[in-house]
Amino acid sequence: MSGGWNTIESDAGVFTYLLENLGVKNVQFEELISLDSQSLGQLSPLGVIFLFKYNNDGRKSDGPLDGQFDFEATYNLDDAGSGGDGKGKVWFAAQTIQNACGTQALLSVLMNKDNKDGVELGPHLTDFKDFTAAFPPDIRGEALSNSDLIRDTHNSFARSSPFVSDETRMATQDDDLFHFIAYTSINGTLYELDGLQEAPISHGPCAPTDFADKVIPVLQRRIERYPTNEIRFNLLAMCQDLRVKAREFGDEDMVYREEEKRRAWQWENALRRHNFVGFVGELMKGVTAAKIADGSYDAWIEDSKTKTKKKLEESKKKGYNPDEMEM
């Protein structure tokens, strides 16, 4: 592989345009601010992407803490249509590299949908799905990690940094690690798709129309395993392009709102890609020159030192750890 994977934000605009840049059509993401099935159901979701603080207590000795491993679901996709019980139709990839979990979670939902779900994968992902269909999860994960197109598209949404590290720092016990997983309905079953697990996790029967009602209790049980003061969760719904639905209903106001949202997302994504170090440097030069000219430079520096020291002390009292990493 010619390069690594960078951390990307759990953001509706980032994920929507990431898939669009991969050639996917008629898909967008919406952030959910409450865990209620009604809000989720209104979006007719294809699946959800859940971001949470990762710990290593996600399974019992004989299986996951919630649900059951479905090893049969990972059988060769090429053989799935040859008869039998319909097993083996889940596209599932093991995560083999750090920071890839965001895009991997998106693809875990997307690769299990097709035209009948109103989704167009586009030529690149269709070819990738066909290419990896016969692979076991670990090899499929390696293929994903080594895809130049997917990795470069993923990295194009990472925040710009003027600094290049000579080596990737490994996570330590003091770091807060965050991880993306996916939930979706496949072949009448609610699946949790987590590349760090051995197999897809089944949470029981679930028709696509029942997905919102079935997935919310699963998410609530997962959140309840954390301390009550842990609030760092994020939930994004993958749904069909809301502009298409608005045009079908002739709702011009909704079309306008969705177009405005898209423009805002494009602007925010452009800001993420831009390196502001040069601009900030020139700005600070101007401010410094002005402070020296009016004789307030020394007092300005001392005041800044005092404020910085105070903020650091307050952060330590709150137990804030600045090192937050993505799995």
PDB file of N, CA and C in Angstrom, residues 113-193:
ATOM      1  N   LYS A 113     -26.629  -3.179  -0.357  1.00  0.00           N
ATOM      2  CA  LYS A 113     -27.807  -2.607  -0.995  1.00  0.00           C
ATOM      3  C   LYS A 113     -27.619  -2.641  -2.507  1.00  0.00           C
ATOM      4  N   ASP A 114     -28.719  -2.512  -3.234  1.00  0.00           N
ATOM      5  CA  ASP A 114     -28.632  -2.513  -4.695  1.00  0.00           C
ATOM      6  C   ASP A 114     -29.727  -1.639  -5.277  1.00  0.00           C
ATOM      7  N   ASN A 115     -29.984  -1.805  -6.575  1.00  0.00           N
ATOM      8  CA  ASN A 115     -30.926  -0.928  -7.265  1.00  0.00           C
ATOM      9  C   ASN A 115     -32.330  -0.998  -6.685  1.00  0.00           C
ATOM     10  N   LYS A 116     -32.724  -2.164  -6.197  1.00  0.00           N
ATOM     11  CA  LYS A 116     -34.084  -2.271  -5.645  1.00  0.00           C
ATOM     12  C   LYS A 116     -34.243  -1.446  -4.377  1.00  0.00           C
ATOM     13  N   ASP A 117     -33.119  -1.099  -3.756  1.00  0.00           N
ATOM     14  CA  ASP A 117     -33.143  -0.221  -2.587  1.00  0.00           C
ATOM     15  C   ASP A 117     -33.023   1.246  -2.977  1.00  0.00           C
ATOM     16  N   GLY A 118     -32.998   1.516  -4.288  1.00  0.00           N
ATOM     17  CA  GLY A 118     -32.879   2.888  -4.762  1.00  0.00           C
ATOM     18  C   GLY A 118     -31.464   3.418  -4.750  1.00  0.00           C
ATOM     19  N   VAL A 119     -30.470   2.528  -4.704  1.00  0.00           N
ATOM     20  CA  VAL A 119     -29.069   2.930  -4.606  1.00  0.00           C
ATOM     21  C   VAL A 119     -28.328   2.557  -5.886  1.00  0.00           C
ATOM     22  N   GLU A 120     -27.527   3.485  -6.387  1.00  0.00           N
ATOM     23  CA  GLU A 120     -26.640   3.211  -7.518  1.00  0.00           C
ATOM     24  C   GLU A 120     -25.203   3.260  -7.017  1.00  0.00           C
ATOM     25  N   LEU A 121     -24.552   2.104  -6.996  1.00  0.00           N
ATOM     26  CA  LEU A 121     -23.178   2.043  -6.501  1.00  0.00           C
ATOM     27  C   LEU A 121     -22.201   2.788  -7.396  1.00  0.00           C
ATOM     28  N   GLY A 122     -22.493   2.857  -8.675  1.00  0.00           N
ATOM     29  CA  GLY A 122     -21.539   3.446  -9.604  1.00  0.00           C
ATOM     30  C   GLY A 122     -20.540   2.399 -10.073  1.00  0.00           C
ATOM     31  N   PRO A 123     -19.819   2.670 -11.145  1.00  0.00           N
ATOM     32  CA  PRO A 123     -18.936   1.647 -11.740  1.00  0.00           C
ATOM     33  C   PRO A 123     -17.782   1.214 -10.844  1.00  0.00           C
ATOM     34  N   HIS A 124     -17.180   2.141 -10.094  1.00  0.00           N
ATOM     35  CA  HIS A 124     -15.995   1.802  -9.300  1.00  0.00           C
ATOM     36  C   HIS A 124     -16.335   0.839  -8.165  1.00  0.00           C
ATOM     37  N   LEU A 125     -17.363   1.165  -7.394  1.00  0.00           N
ATOM     38  CA  LEU A 125     -17.713   0.297  -6.270  1.00  0.00           C
ATOM     39  C   LEU A 125     -18.381  -0.993  -6.736  1.00  0.00           C
ATOM     40  N   THR A 126     -19.088  -0.939  -7.875  1.00  0.00           N
ATOM     41  CA  THR A 126     -19.651  -2.171  -8.430  1.00  0.00           C
ATOM     42  C   THR A 126     -18.540  -3.143  -8.802  1.00  0.00           C
ATOM     43  N   ASP A 127     -17.498  -2.624  -9.451  1.00  0.00           N
ATOM     44  CA  ASP A 127     -16.351  -3.474  -9.801  1.00  0.00           C
ATOM     45  C   ASP A 127     -15.667  -4.014  -8.549  1.00  0.00           C
ATOM     46  N   PHE A 128     -15.544  -3.158  -7.524  1.00  0.00           N
ATOM     47  CA  PHE A 128     -14.886  -3.593  -6.289  1.00  0.00           C
ATOM     48  C   PHE A 128     -15.714  -4.672  -5.592  1.00  0.00           C
ATOM     49  N   LYS A 129     -17.020  -4.498  -5.576  1.00  0.00           N
ATOM     50  CA  LYS A 129     -17.891  -5.503  -4.954  1.00  0.00           C
ATOM     51  C   LYS A 129     -17.785  -6.832  -5.694  1.00  0.00           C
ATOM     52  N   ASP A 130     -17.802  -6.782  -7.024  1.00  0.00           N
ATOM     53  CA  ASP A 130     -17.675  -8.012  -7.810  1.00  0.00           C
ATOM     54  C   ASP A 130     -16.309  -8.670  -7.581  1.00  0.00           C
ATOM     55  N   PHE A 131     -15.274  -7.845  -7.514  1.00  0.00           N
ATOM     56  CA  PHE A 131     -13.912  -8.358  -7.341  1.00  0.00           C
ATOM     57  C   PHE A 131     -13.734  -9.062  -6.001  1.00  0.00           C
ATOM     58  N   THR A 132     -14.383  -8.539  -4.959  1.00  0.00           N
ATOM     59  CA  THR A 132     -14.203  -9.084  -3.606  1.00  0.00           C
ATOM     60  C   THR A 132     -15.275 -10.091  -3.211  1.00  0.00           C
ATOM     61  N   ALA A 133     -16.209 -10.385  -4.110  1.00  0.00           N
ATOM     62  CA  ALA A 133     -17.349 -11.231  -3.757  1.00  0.00           C
ATOM     63  C   ALA A 133     -16.929 -12.605  -3.260  1.00  0.00           C
ATOM     64  N   ALA A 134     -15.875 -13.165  -3.827  1.00  0.00           N
ATOM     65  CA  ALA A 134     -15.459 -14.520  -3.459  1.00  0.00           C
ATOM     66  C   ALA A 134     -14.470 -14.546  -2.299  1.00  0.00           C
ATOM     67  N   PHE A 135     -14.111 -13.369  -1.768  1.00  0.00           N
ATOM     68  CA  PHE A 135     -13.091 -13.307  -0.718  1.00  0.00           C
ATOM     69  C   PHE A 135     -13.692 -13.567   0.662  1.00  0.00           C
ATOM     70  N   PRO A 136     -12.946 -14.181   1.564  1.00  0.00           N
ATOM     71  CA  PRO A 136     -13.349 -14.222   2.974  1.00  0.00           C
ATOM     72  C   PRO A 136     -13.164 -12.839   3.590  1.00  0.00           C
ATOM     73  N   PRO A 137     -13.749 -12.577   4.769  1.00  0.00           N
ATOM     74  CA  PRO A 137     -13.708 -11.229   5.351  1.00  0.00           C
ATOM     75  C   PRO A 137     -12.315 -10.647   5.520  1.00  0.00           C
ATOM     76  N   ASP A 138     -11.325 -11.469   5.910  1.00  0.00           N
ATOM     77  CA  ASP A 138      -9.996 -10.909   6.135  1.00  0.00           C
ATOM     78  C   ASP A 138      -9.345 -10.445   4.836  1.00  0.00           C
ATOM     79  N   ILE A 139      -9.488 -11.225   3.769  1.00  0.00           N
ATOM     80  CA  ILE A 139      -8.915 -10.826   2.484  1.00  0.00           C
ATOM     81  C   ILE A 139      -9.691  -9.653   1.897  1.00  0.00           C
ATOM     82  N   ARG A 140     -11.002  -9.640   2.128  1.00  0.00           N
ATOM     83  CA  ARG A 140     -11.810  -8.510   1.655  1.00  0.00           C
ATOM     84  C   ARG A 140     -11.379  -7.226   2.356  1.00  0.00           C
ATOM     85  N   GLY A 141     -11.059  -7.329   3.647  1.00  0.00           N
ATOM     86  CA  GLY A 141     -10.560  -6.169   4.374  1.00  0.00           C
ATOM     87  C   GLY A 141      -9.232  -5.685   3.837  1.00  0.00           C
ATOM     88  N   GLU A 142      -8.352  -6.622   3.486  1.00  0.00           N
ATOM     89  CA  GLU A 142      -7.068  -6.243   2.893  1.00  0.00           C
ATOM     90  C   GLU A 142      -7.279  -5.553   1.550  1.00  0.00           C
ATOM     91  N   ALA A 143      -8.213  -6.064   0.757  1.00  0.00           N
ATOM     92  CA  ALA A 143      -8.498  -5.449  -0.541  1.00  0.00           C
ATOM     93  C   ALA A 143      -9.012  -4.027  -0.366  1.00  0.00           C
ATOM     94  N   LEU A 144      -9.857  -3.821   0.638  1.00  0.00           N
ATOM     95  CA  LEU A 144     -10.368  -2.481   0.916  1.00  0.00           C
ATOM     96  C   LEU A 144      -9.243  -1.555   1.351  1.00  0.00           C
ATOM     97  N   SER A 145      -8.411  -2.011   2.266  1.00  0.00           N
ATOM     98  CA  SER A 145      -7.318  -1.184   2.770  1.00  0.00           C
ATOM     99  C   SER A 145      -6.331  -0.812   1.674  1.00  0.00           C
ATOM    100  N   ASN A 146      -6.189  -1.675   0.672  1.00  0.00           N
ATOM    101  CA  ASN A 146      -5.213  -1.451  -0.388  1.00  0.00           C
ATOM    102  C   ASN A 146      -5.807  -0.816  -1.638  1.00  0.00           C
ATOM    103  N   SER A 147      -7.071  -0.444  -1.592  1.00  0.00           N
ATOM    104  CA  SER A 147      -7.682   0.235  -2.736  1.00  0.00           C
ATOM    105  C   SER A 147      -7.225   1.689  -2.776  1.00  0.00           C
ATOM    106  N   ASP A 148      -6.453   2.044  -3.790  1.00  0.00           N
ATOM    107  CA  ASP A 148      -5.971   3.422  -3.916  1.00  0.00           C
ATOM    108  C   ASP A 148      -7.131   4.400  -4.043  1.00  0.00           C
ATOM    109  N   LEU A 149      -8.134   4.039  -4.842  1.00  0.00           N
ATOM    110  CA  LEU A 149      -9.261   4.943  -5.070  1.00  0.00           C
ATOM    111  C   LEU A 149     -10.011   5.219  -3.776  1.00  0.00           C
ATOM    112  N   ILE A 150     -10.351   4.167  -3.039  1.00  0.00           N
ATOM    113  CA  ILE A 150     -11.133   4.343  -1.812  1.00  0.00           C
ATOM    114  C   ILE A 150     -10.310   5.078  -0.762  1.00  0.00           C
ATOM    115  N   ARG A 151      -9.041   4.696  -0.614  1.00  0.00           N
ATOM    116  CA  ARG A 151      -8.193   5.359   0.383  1.00  0.00           C
ATOM    117  C   ARG A 151      -7.985   6.833   0.051  1.00  0.00           C
ATOM    118  N   ASP A 152      -7.688   7.148  -1.213  1.00  0.00           N
ATOM    119  CA  ASP A 152      -7.441   8.542  -1.588  1.00  0.00           C
ATOM    120  C   ASP A 152      -8.702   9.387  -1.435  1.00  0.00           C
ATOM    121  N   THR A 153      -9.858   8.814  -1.763  1.00  0.00           N
ATOM    122  CA  THR A 153     -11.116   9.546  -1.582  1.00  0.00           C
ATOM    123  C   THR A 153     -11.378   9.779  -0.103  1.00  0.00           C
ATOM    124  N   HIS A 154     -11.166   8.768   0.705  1.00  0.00           N
ATOM    125  CA  HIS A 154     -11.289   8.889   2.165  1.00  0.00           C
ATOM    126  C   HIS A 154     -10.378  10.000   2.686  1.00  0.00           C
ATOM    127  N   ASN A 155      -9.109   9.960   2.313  1.00  0.00           N
ATOM    128  CA  ASN A 155      -8.132  10.927   2.826  1.00  0.00           C
ATOM    129  C   ASN A 155      -8.408  12.347   2.356  1.00  0.00           C
ATOM    130  N   SER A 156      -9.104  12.490   1.240  1.00  0.00           N
ATOM    131  CA  SER A 156      -9.385  13.839   0.736  1.00  0.00           C
ATOM    132  C   SER A 156     -10.340  14.601   1.641  1.00  0.00           C
ATOM    133  N   PHE A 157     -10.992  13.901   2.586  1.00  0.00           N
ATOM    134  CA  PHE A 157     -11.908  14.560   3.517  1.00  0.00           C
ATOM    135  C   PHE A 157     -11.306  14.709   4.914  1.00  0.00           C
ATOM    136  N   ALA A 158     -10.046  14.342   5.075  1.00  0.00           N
ATOM    137  CA  ALA A 158      -9.363  14.550   6.350  1.00  0.00           C
ATOM    138  C   ALA A 158      -8.989  16.015   6.484  1.00  0.00           C
ATOM    139  N   ARG A 159      -8.905  16.473   7.707  1.00  0.00           N
ATOM    140  CA  ARG A 159      -8.509  17.862   7.938  1.00  0.00           C
ATOM    141  C   ARG A 159      -7.074  18.077   7.477  1.00  0.00           C
ATOM    142  N   SER A 160      -6.858  19.199   6.809  1.00  0.00           N
ATOM    143  CA  SER A 160      -5.529  19.507   6.300  1.00  0.00           C
ATOM    144  C   SER A 160      -4.576  19.793   7.448  1.00  0.00           C
ATOM    145  N   SER A 161      -3.349  19.296   7.327  1.00  0.00           N
ATOM    146  CA  SER A 161      -2.313  19.557   8.322  1.00  0.00           C
ATOM    147  C   SER A 161      -1.015  19.896   7.614  1.00  0.00           C
ATOM    148  N   PRO A 162      -0.312  20.937   8.083  1.00  0.00           N
ATOM    149  CA  PRO A 162       0.960  21.295   7.453  1.00  0.00           C
ATOM    150  C   PRO A 162       2.108  20.404   7.894  1.00  0.00           C
ATOM    151  N   PHE A 163       1.845  19.535   8.869  1.00  0.00           N
ATOM    152  CA  PHE A 163       2.911  18.720   9.443  1.00  0.00           C
ATOM    153  C   PHE A 163       2.765  17.271   9.001  1.00  0.00           C
ATOM    154  N   VAL A 164       3.853  16.654   8.626  1.00  0.00           N
ATOM    155  CA  VAL A 164       3.873  15.258   8.212  1.00  0.00           C
ATOM    156  C   VAL A 164       4.716  14.472   9.202  1.00  0.00           C
ATOM    157  N   SER A 165       4.100  13.491   9.837  1.00  0.00           N
ATOM    158  CA  SER A 165       4.822  12.674  10.814  1.00  0.00           C
ATOM    159  C   SER A 165       5.669  11.629  10.097  1.00  0.00           C
ATOM    160  N   ASP A 166       6.882  11.398  10.612  1.00  0.00           N
ATOM    161  CA  ASP A 166       7.749  10.381  10.031  1.00  0.00           C
ATOM    162  C   ASP A 166       7.252   8.975  10.341  1.00  0.00           C
ATOM    163  N   GLU A 167       6.454   8.851  11.368  1.00  0.00           N
ATOM    164  CA  GLU A 167       5.937   7.538  11.733  1.00  0.00           C
ATOM    165  C   GLU A 167       4.587   7.700  12.406  1.00  0.00           C
ATOM    166  N   THR A 168       3.757   6.665  12.292  1.00  0.00           N
ATOM    167  CA  THR A 168       2.444   6.685  12.907  1.00  0.00           C
ATOM    168  C   THR A 168       2.557   6.274  14.367  1.00  0.00           C
ATOM    169  N   ARG A 169       2.078   7.131  15.273  1.00  0.00           N
ATOM    170  CA  ARG A 169       2.146   6.810  16.696  1.00  0.00           C
ATOM    171  C   ARG A 169       1.076   5.792  17.038  1.00  0.00           C
ATOM    172  N   MET A 170       1.473   4.736  17.707  1.00  0.00           N
ATOM    173  CA  MET A 170       0.522   3.720  18.125  1.00  0.00           C
ATOM    174  C   MET A 170      -0.271   4.224  19.328  1.00  0.00           C
ATOM    175  N   ALA A 171      -1.515   3.785  19.406  1.00  0.00           N
ATOM    176  CA  ALA A 171      -2.365   4.188  20.520  1.00  0.00           C
ATOM    177  C   ALA A 171      -1.855   3.590  21.824  1.00  0.00           C
ATOM    178  N   THR A 172      -2.042   4.328  22.917  1.00  0.00           N
ATOM    179  CA  THR A 172      -1.669   3.852  24.241  1.00  0.00           C
ATOM    180  C   THR A 172      -2.923   3.719  25.096  1.00  0.00           C
ATOM    181  N   GLN A 173      -2.755   3.191  26.315  1.00  0.00           N
ATOM    182  CA  GLN A 173      -3.895   3.010  27.215  1.00  0.00           C
ATOM    183  C   GLN A 173      -4.497   4.340  27.635  1.00  0.00           C
ATOM    184  N   ASP A 174      -3.735   5.421  27.541  1.00  0.00           N
ATOM    185  CA  ASP A 174      -4.231   6.729  27.957  1.00  0.00           C
ATOM    186  C   ASP A 174      -5.030   7.428  26.863  1.00  0.00           C
ATOM    187  N   ASP A 175      -4.985   6.899  25.642  1.00  0.00           N
ATOM    188  CA  ASP A 175      -5.703   7.525  24.538  1.00  0.00           C
ATOM    189  C   ASP A 175      -7.184   7.159  24.581  1.00  0.00           C
ATOM    190  N   ASP A 176      -8.026   8.088  24.143  1.00  0.00           N
ATOM    191  CA  ASP A 176      -9.438   7.800  23.929  1.00  0.00           C
ATOM    192  C   ASP A 176      -9.595   7.362  22.479  1.00  0.00           C
ATOM    193  N   LEU A 177     -10.006   6.111  22.277  1.00  0.00           N
ATOM    194  CA  LEU A 177     -10.149   5.557  20.935  1.00  0.00           C
ATOM    195  C   LEU A 177     -11.611   5.560  20.534  1.00  0.00           C
ATOM    196  N   PHE A 178     -11.877   5.962  19.289  1.00  0.00           N
ATOM    197  CA  PHE A 178     -13.244   6.009  18.800  1.00  0.00           C
ATOM    198  C   PHE A 178     -13.370   5.116  17.568  1.00  0.00           C
ATOM    199  N   HIS A 179     -14.560   4.560  17.404  1.00  0.00           N
ATOM    200  CA  HIS A 179     -14.742   3.522  16.387  1.00  0.00           C
ATOM    201  C   HIS A 179     -16.109   3.670  15.722  1.00  0.00           C
ATOM    202  N   PHE A 180     -16.155   3.407  14.407  1.00  0.00           N
ATOM    203  CA  PHE A 180     -17.396   3.427  13.633  1.00  0.00           C
ATOM    204  C   PHE A 180     -17.868   2.000  13.377  1.00  0.00           C
ATOM    205  N   ILE A 181     -19.171   1.765  13.523  1.00  0.00           N
ATOM    206  CA  ILE A 181     -19.770   0.501  13.106  1.00  0.00           C
ATOM    207  C   ILE A 181     -21.071   0.803  12.376  1.00  0.00           C
ATOM    208  N   ALA A 182     -21.615  -0.215  11.723  1.00  0.00           N
ATOM    209  CA  ALA A 182     -22.830  -0.026  10.933  1.00  0.00           C
ATOM    210  C   ALA A 182     -23.913  -0.997  11.382  1.00  0.00           C
ATOM    211  N   TYR A 183     -25.166  -0.568  11.206  1.00  0.00           N
ATOM    212  CA  TYR A 183     -26.325  -1.432  11.413  1.00  0.00           C
ATOM    213  C   TYR A 183     -27.214  -1.321  10.182  1.00  0.00           C
ATOM    214  N   THR A 184     -27.706  -2.454   9.706  1.00  0.00           N
ATOM    215  CA  THR A 184     -28.606  -2.428   8.561  1.00  0.00           C
ATOM    216  C   THR A 184     -29.408  -3.726   8.513  1.00  0.00           C
ATOM    217  N   SER A 185     -30.497  -3.696   7.776  1.00  0.00           N
ATOM    218  CA  SER A 185     -31.325  -4.887   7.583  1.00  0.00           C
ATOM    219  C   SER A 185     -30.903  -5.568   6.285  1.00  0.00           C
ATOM    220  N   ILE A 186     -30.562  -6.864   6.387  1.00  0.00           N
ATOM    221  CA  ILE A 186     -30.140  -7.637   5.222  1.00  0.00           C
ATOM    222  C   ILE A 186     -30.881  -8.968   5.231  1.00  0.00           C
ATOM    223  N   ASN A 187     -31.598  -9.247   4.158  1.00  0.00           N
ATOM    224  CA  ASN A 187     -32.306 -10.530   4.035  1.00  0.00           C
ATOM    225  C   ASN A 187     -33.197 -10.825   5.239  1.00  0.00           C
ATOM    226  N   GLY A 188     -33.866  -9.784   5.742  1.00  0.00           N
ATOM    227  CA  GLY A 188     -34.795  -9.972   6.844  1.00  0.00           C
ATOM    228  C   GLY A 188     -34.167 -10.119   8.210  1.00  0.00           C
ATOM    229  N   THR A 189     -32.883  -9.735   8.336  1.00  0.00           N
ATOM    230  CA  THR A 189     -32.182  -9.817   9.618  1.00  0.00           C
ATOM    231  C   THR A 189     -31.506  -8.491   9.924  1.00  0.00           C
ATOM    232  N   LEU A 190     -31.572  -8.058  11.184  1.00  0.00           N
ATOM    233  CA  LEU A 190     -30.855  -6.862  11.612  1.00  0.00           C
ATOM    234  C   LEU A 190     -29.420  -7.254  11.941  1.00  0.00           C
ATOM    235  N   TYR A 191     -28.478  -6.666  11.190  1.00  0.00           N
ATOM    236  CA  TYR A 191     -27.066  -6.987  11.394  1.00  0.00           C
ATOM    237  C   TYR A 191     -26.291  -5.791  11.926  1.00  0.00           C
ATOM    238  N   GLU A 192     -25.378  -6.095  12.829  1.00  0.00           N
ATOM    239  CA  GLU A 192     -24.353  -5.156  13.265  1.00  0.00           C
ATOM    240  C   GLU A 192     -23.074  -5.546  12.530  1.00  0.00           C
ATOM    241  N   LEU A 193     -22.500  -4.595  11.790  1.00  0.00           N
ATOM    242  CA  LEU A 193     -21.322  -4.871  10.970  1.00  0.00           C
ATOM    243  C   LEU A 193     -20.148  -4.076  11.516  1.00  0.00           C
TER     244      LEU A 193
END
